[in-house]
Structures are given as C-alpha cells and as structure tokens.
XYZ file of C-alpha atoms in Angstrom:
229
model
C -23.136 -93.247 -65.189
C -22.590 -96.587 -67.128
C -25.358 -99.157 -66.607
C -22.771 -101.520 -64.722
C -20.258 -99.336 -63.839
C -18.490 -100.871 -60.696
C -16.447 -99.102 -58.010
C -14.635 -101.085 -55.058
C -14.390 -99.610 -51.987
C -11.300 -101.348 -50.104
C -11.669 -100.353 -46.011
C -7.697 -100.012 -44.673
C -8.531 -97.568 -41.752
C -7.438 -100.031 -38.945
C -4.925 -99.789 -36.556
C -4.366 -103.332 -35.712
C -4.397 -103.571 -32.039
C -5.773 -107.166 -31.647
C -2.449 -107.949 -34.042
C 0.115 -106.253 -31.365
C 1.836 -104.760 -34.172
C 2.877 -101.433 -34.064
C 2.396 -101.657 -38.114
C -1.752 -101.870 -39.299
C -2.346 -105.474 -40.186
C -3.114 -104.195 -43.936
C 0.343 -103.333 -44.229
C 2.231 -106.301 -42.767
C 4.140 -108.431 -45.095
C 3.836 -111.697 -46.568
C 6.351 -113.257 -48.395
C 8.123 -109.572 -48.947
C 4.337 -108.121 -50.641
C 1.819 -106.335 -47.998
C -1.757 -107.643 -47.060
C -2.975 -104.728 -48.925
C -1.294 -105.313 -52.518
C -2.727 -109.090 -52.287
C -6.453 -107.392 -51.883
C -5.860 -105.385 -54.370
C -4.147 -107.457 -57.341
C -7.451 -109.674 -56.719
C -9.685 -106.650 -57.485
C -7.788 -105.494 -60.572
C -7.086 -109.164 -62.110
C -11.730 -109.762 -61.863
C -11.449 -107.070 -64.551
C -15.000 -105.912 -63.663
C -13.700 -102.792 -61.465
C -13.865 -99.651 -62.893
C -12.264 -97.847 -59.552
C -10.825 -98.303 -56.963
C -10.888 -96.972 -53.664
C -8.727 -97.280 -50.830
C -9.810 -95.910 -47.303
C -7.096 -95.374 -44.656
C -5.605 -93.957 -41.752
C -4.645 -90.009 -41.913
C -1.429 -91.634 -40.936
C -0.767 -93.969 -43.758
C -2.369 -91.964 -46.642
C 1.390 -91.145 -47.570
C 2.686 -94.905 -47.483
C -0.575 -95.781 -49.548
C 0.459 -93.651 -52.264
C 3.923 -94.998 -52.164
C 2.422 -98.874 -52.592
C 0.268 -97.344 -55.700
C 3.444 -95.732 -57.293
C 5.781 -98.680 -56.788
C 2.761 -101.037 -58.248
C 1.655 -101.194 -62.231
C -1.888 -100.901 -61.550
C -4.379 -100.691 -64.858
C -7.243 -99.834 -62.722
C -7.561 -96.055 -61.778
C -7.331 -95.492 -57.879
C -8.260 -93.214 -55.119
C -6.894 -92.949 -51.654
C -9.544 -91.319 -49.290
C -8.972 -90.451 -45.572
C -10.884 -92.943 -42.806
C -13.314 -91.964 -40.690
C -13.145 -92.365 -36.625
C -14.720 -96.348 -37.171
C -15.354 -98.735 -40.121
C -18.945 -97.430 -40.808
C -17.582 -93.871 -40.962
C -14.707 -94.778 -43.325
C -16.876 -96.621 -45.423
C -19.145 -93.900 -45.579
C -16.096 -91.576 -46.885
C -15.549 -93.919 -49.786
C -19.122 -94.051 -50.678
C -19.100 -89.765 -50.916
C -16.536 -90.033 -53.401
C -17.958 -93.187 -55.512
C -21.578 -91.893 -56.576
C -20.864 -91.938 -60.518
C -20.521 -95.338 -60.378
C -24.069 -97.209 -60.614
C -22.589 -100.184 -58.007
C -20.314 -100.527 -55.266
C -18.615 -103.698 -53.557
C -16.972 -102.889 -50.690
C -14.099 -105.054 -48.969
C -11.952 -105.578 -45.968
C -8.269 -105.212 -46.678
C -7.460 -107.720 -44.640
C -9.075 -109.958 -46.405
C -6.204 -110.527 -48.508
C -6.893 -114.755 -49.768
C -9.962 -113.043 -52.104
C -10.013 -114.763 -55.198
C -11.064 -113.094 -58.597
C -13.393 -115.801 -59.140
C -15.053 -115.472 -56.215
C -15.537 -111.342 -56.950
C -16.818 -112.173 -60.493
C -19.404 -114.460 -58.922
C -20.412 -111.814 -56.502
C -20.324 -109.142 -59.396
C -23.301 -111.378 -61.624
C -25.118 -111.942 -58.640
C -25.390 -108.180 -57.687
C -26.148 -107.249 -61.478
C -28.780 -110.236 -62.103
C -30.163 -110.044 -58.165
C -29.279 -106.992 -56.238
C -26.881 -106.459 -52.881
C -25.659 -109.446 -52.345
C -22.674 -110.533 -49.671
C -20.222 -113.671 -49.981
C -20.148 -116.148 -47.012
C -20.150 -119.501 -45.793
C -22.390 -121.872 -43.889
C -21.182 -122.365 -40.960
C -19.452 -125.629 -39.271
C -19.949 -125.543 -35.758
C -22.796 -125.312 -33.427
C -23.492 -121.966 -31.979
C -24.705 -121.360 -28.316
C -26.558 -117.886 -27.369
C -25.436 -117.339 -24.367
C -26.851 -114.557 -21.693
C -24.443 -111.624 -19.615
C -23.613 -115.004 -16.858
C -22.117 -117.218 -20.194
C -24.899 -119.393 -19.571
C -26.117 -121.088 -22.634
C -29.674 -120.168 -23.088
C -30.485 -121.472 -27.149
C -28.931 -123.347 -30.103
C -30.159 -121.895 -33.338
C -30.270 -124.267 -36.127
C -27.025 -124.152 -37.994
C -28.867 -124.871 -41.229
C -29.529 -121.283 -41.505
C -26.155 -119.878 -40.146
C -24.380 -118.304 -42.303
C -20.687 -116.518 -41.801
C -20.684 -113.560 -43.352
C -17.813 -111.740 -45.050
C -16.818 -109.511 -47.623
C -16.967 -108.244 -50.627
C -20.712 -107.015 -49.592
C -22.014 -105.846 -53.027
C -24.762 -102.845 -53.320
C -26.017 -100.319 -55.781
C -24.548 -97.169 -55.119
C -27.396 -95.023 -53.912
C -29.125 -97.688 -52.093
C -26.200 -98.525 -49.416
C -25.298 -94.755 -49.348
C -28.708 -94.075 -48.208
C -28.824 -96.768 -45.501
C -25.714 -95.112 -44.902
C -27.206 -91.603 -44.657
C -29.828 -92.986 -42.472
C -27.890 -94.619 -39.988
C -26.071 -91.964 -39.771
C -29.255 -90.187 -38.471
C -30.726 -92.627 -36.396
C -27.732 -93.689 -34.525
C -27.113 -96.779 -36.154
C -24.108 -98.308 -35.604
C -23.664 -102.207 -37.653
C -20.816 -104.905 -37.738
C -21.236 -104.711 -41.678
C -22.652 -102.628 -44.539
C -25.491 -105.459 -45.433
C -26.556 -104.732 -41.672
C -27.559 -101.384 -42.268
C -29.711 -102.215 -44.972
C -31.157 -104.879 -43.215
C -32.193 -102.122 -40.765
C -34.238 -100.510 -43.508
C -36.051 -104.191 -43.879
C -33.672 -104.467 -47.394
C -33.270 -107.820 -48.859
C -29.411 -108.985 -49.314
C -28.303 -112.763 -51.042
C -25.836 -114.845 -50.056
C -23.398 -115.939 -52.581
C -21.194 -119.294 -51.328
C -17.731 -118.035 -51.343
C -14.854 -120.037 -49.615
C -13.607 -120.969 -46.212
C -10.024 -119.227 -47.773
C -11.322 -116.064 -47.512
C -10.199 -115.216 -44.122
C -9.839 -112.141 -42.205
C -6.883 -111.739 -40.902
C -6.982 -110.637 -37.340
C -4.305 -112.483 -35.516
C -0.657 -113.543 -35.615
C -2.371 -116.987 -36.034
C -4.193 -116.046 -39.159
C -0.775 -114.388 -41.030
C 0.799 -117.914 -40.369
C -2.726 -119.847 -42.019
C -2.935 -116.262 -44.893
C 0.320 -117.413 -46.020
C -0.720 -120.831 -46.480
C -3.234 -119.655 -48.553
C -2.110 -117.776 -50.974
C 1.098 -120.168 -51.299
C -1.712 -122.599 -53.089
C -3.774 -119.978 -54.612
C-alpha cells in the first residue's frame, strides 16, 4: 500500500425512478456522451486516482463494460455489482478497494465535477483527514413537524449542503461501514456514518455546479453546465 495511494469509488446502482426514464439517470445522454463518462473523464483528467471503481446495477454491469471498452481510459478500472441501496453498494466497492490507503467516493450523477475541485478535496484529505465538498447554503431552512408546521429556523451560517466526492481513509470509512452494518445504521451519505462513530469530517467549498442530477429539470441546467465548463 502506497502512502497516498487513492481509489475512487463511483456509486451507479440507481434505477432512476424520480427521472421517469426507463434508462438509469447515469446512463442518459448529454450532448451524444452519458452522465457516467462525464463523472468519469473528471476523475481520470485530477490525475491523483490510482483506480477506479464503478458500482452498478446487476443489470447494467454488461453496458458498463461496453462504455469502458469504447473509452481510452489511462486509469485502471473495476466494475463491481450494487448492493440492494446506496450504503450497500458503496460498501461493495469499499471490499474490493482495501490496498489503496484512501478512498473518495462519488455519485455518478454528479456529472458537472470539476478536476479542480477533486484535487482540492484530494490535499485536504491527505493534509486533514475525511473531508466532503459542499456549499453554504442560500436559503432559509424551516424544521418543520409531521403537521408541516414550522417549528425552528436554524441559523444558515452553519448550513452547509453537502455533496460528493466524500473523501476517507480506507479502513476508517470501511469500518463505520462494518459497524453500521451491525447496528442497523442506515445514512443519507458515507460522512454520516462516521459521524455516527463521533468522527470528525471537513468541509471543503466546492461549487454550486456540482449538481446532482435527479430530475428532467436538472439534465436541461447539467447541460448548461458542462457547455461552459
């Protein structure tokens, strides 16, 4: 194991229901290239990745291969099947990654990822630890009980959107894996379940760009995107 040997996890196990495509998101097109290829070109122009992972679908293992064989990747790769959620195929990747000494691990849908933005992550997570990109957030936010009743405003000044590439040493985020696994855990994001184990995790400021696609709307604003980028 090299001292800052890097593999990226890339999660592509959803179906894509809240899209209403029959196609997963990850693989609809944009400007005749697939959400997917995007996320990965980013990974593999940073230069810091020394693997590459892609998690999917039992069903689209065989079209994954396809993209990698049609593509002139310089970065070795590894498809690996999903699990039965996100914290389950993430998990899967991790089993597979534990010669490297760090992980980042990344929506595939979040296809307007700059390189700069994982190089910044990448010295954070070497000088500081796990680390996560984000973005303060804009508007207010209400807490609101099971009647929608507004019952508190936090104070924005410390809300922070959260997205990925989250950024961990290997072991460490596969044991917070390991132990949610056991305790019935079940978190929105990887820096969640080390938060469980009272870990600390840094924000790094990324960009408002960096958008996960989840709707038609966002494949219209996506393509925007990456037409200036």
């Amino acid at each position: 194991m090299k001292d800052k040997s890097l593999a990226v996890i890339i999660v592509a196990g959803g179906t894509g229901s809240r899209m209403g495509s029959d196609v997963p998101k990850q693989f609809l097109e944009i400007d005749g290239k697939e959400i997917i290829e995007y996320t990965i070109d980013a990974f593999v122009e940073s230069g810091i990745a020394d693997k590459i992972y892609v998690v999917c679908h039992e069903d689209y293992i065989s079209h994954m291969e396809s993209i990698i064989k049609n593509s002139s990747l310089t970065v070795p790769f590894e498809i690996v099947k999903g699990g039965n959620n996100r914290q389950m195929s993430v998990f899967n990747g991790l089993k597979n990654a534990q010669e490297y000494k760090y992980v980042m691990i990344h929506d595939a849908v979040r296809c307007c990822i700059t390189k700069e933005e994982i190089k910044n992550l990448y010295g954070e997570l070497l000088k500081n630890g796990s680390c996560a990109l984000g973005v303060k957030v804009k508007d207010t936010i209400k807490v609101v009980n099971s009647a929608d009743e507004i019952v508190e405003t936090p104070d924005r000044r410390y809300l922070v959107q959260i997205q990925t590439p989250q950024a961990f040493e290997t072991k460490e985020i596969t044991k917070a894996h390991e132990n949610a696994l056991e305790s019935g855990i079940d978190a929105t994001d990887d820096c969640g379940l080390l938060e469980s184990m009272g870990q600390r995790i840094n924000v790094v400021y990324g960009s408002y760009n960096n958008i996960k696609i989840t709707t038609p709307e966002d494949m219209l604003i996506a393509k925007e995107i990456l037409k200036r980028q």
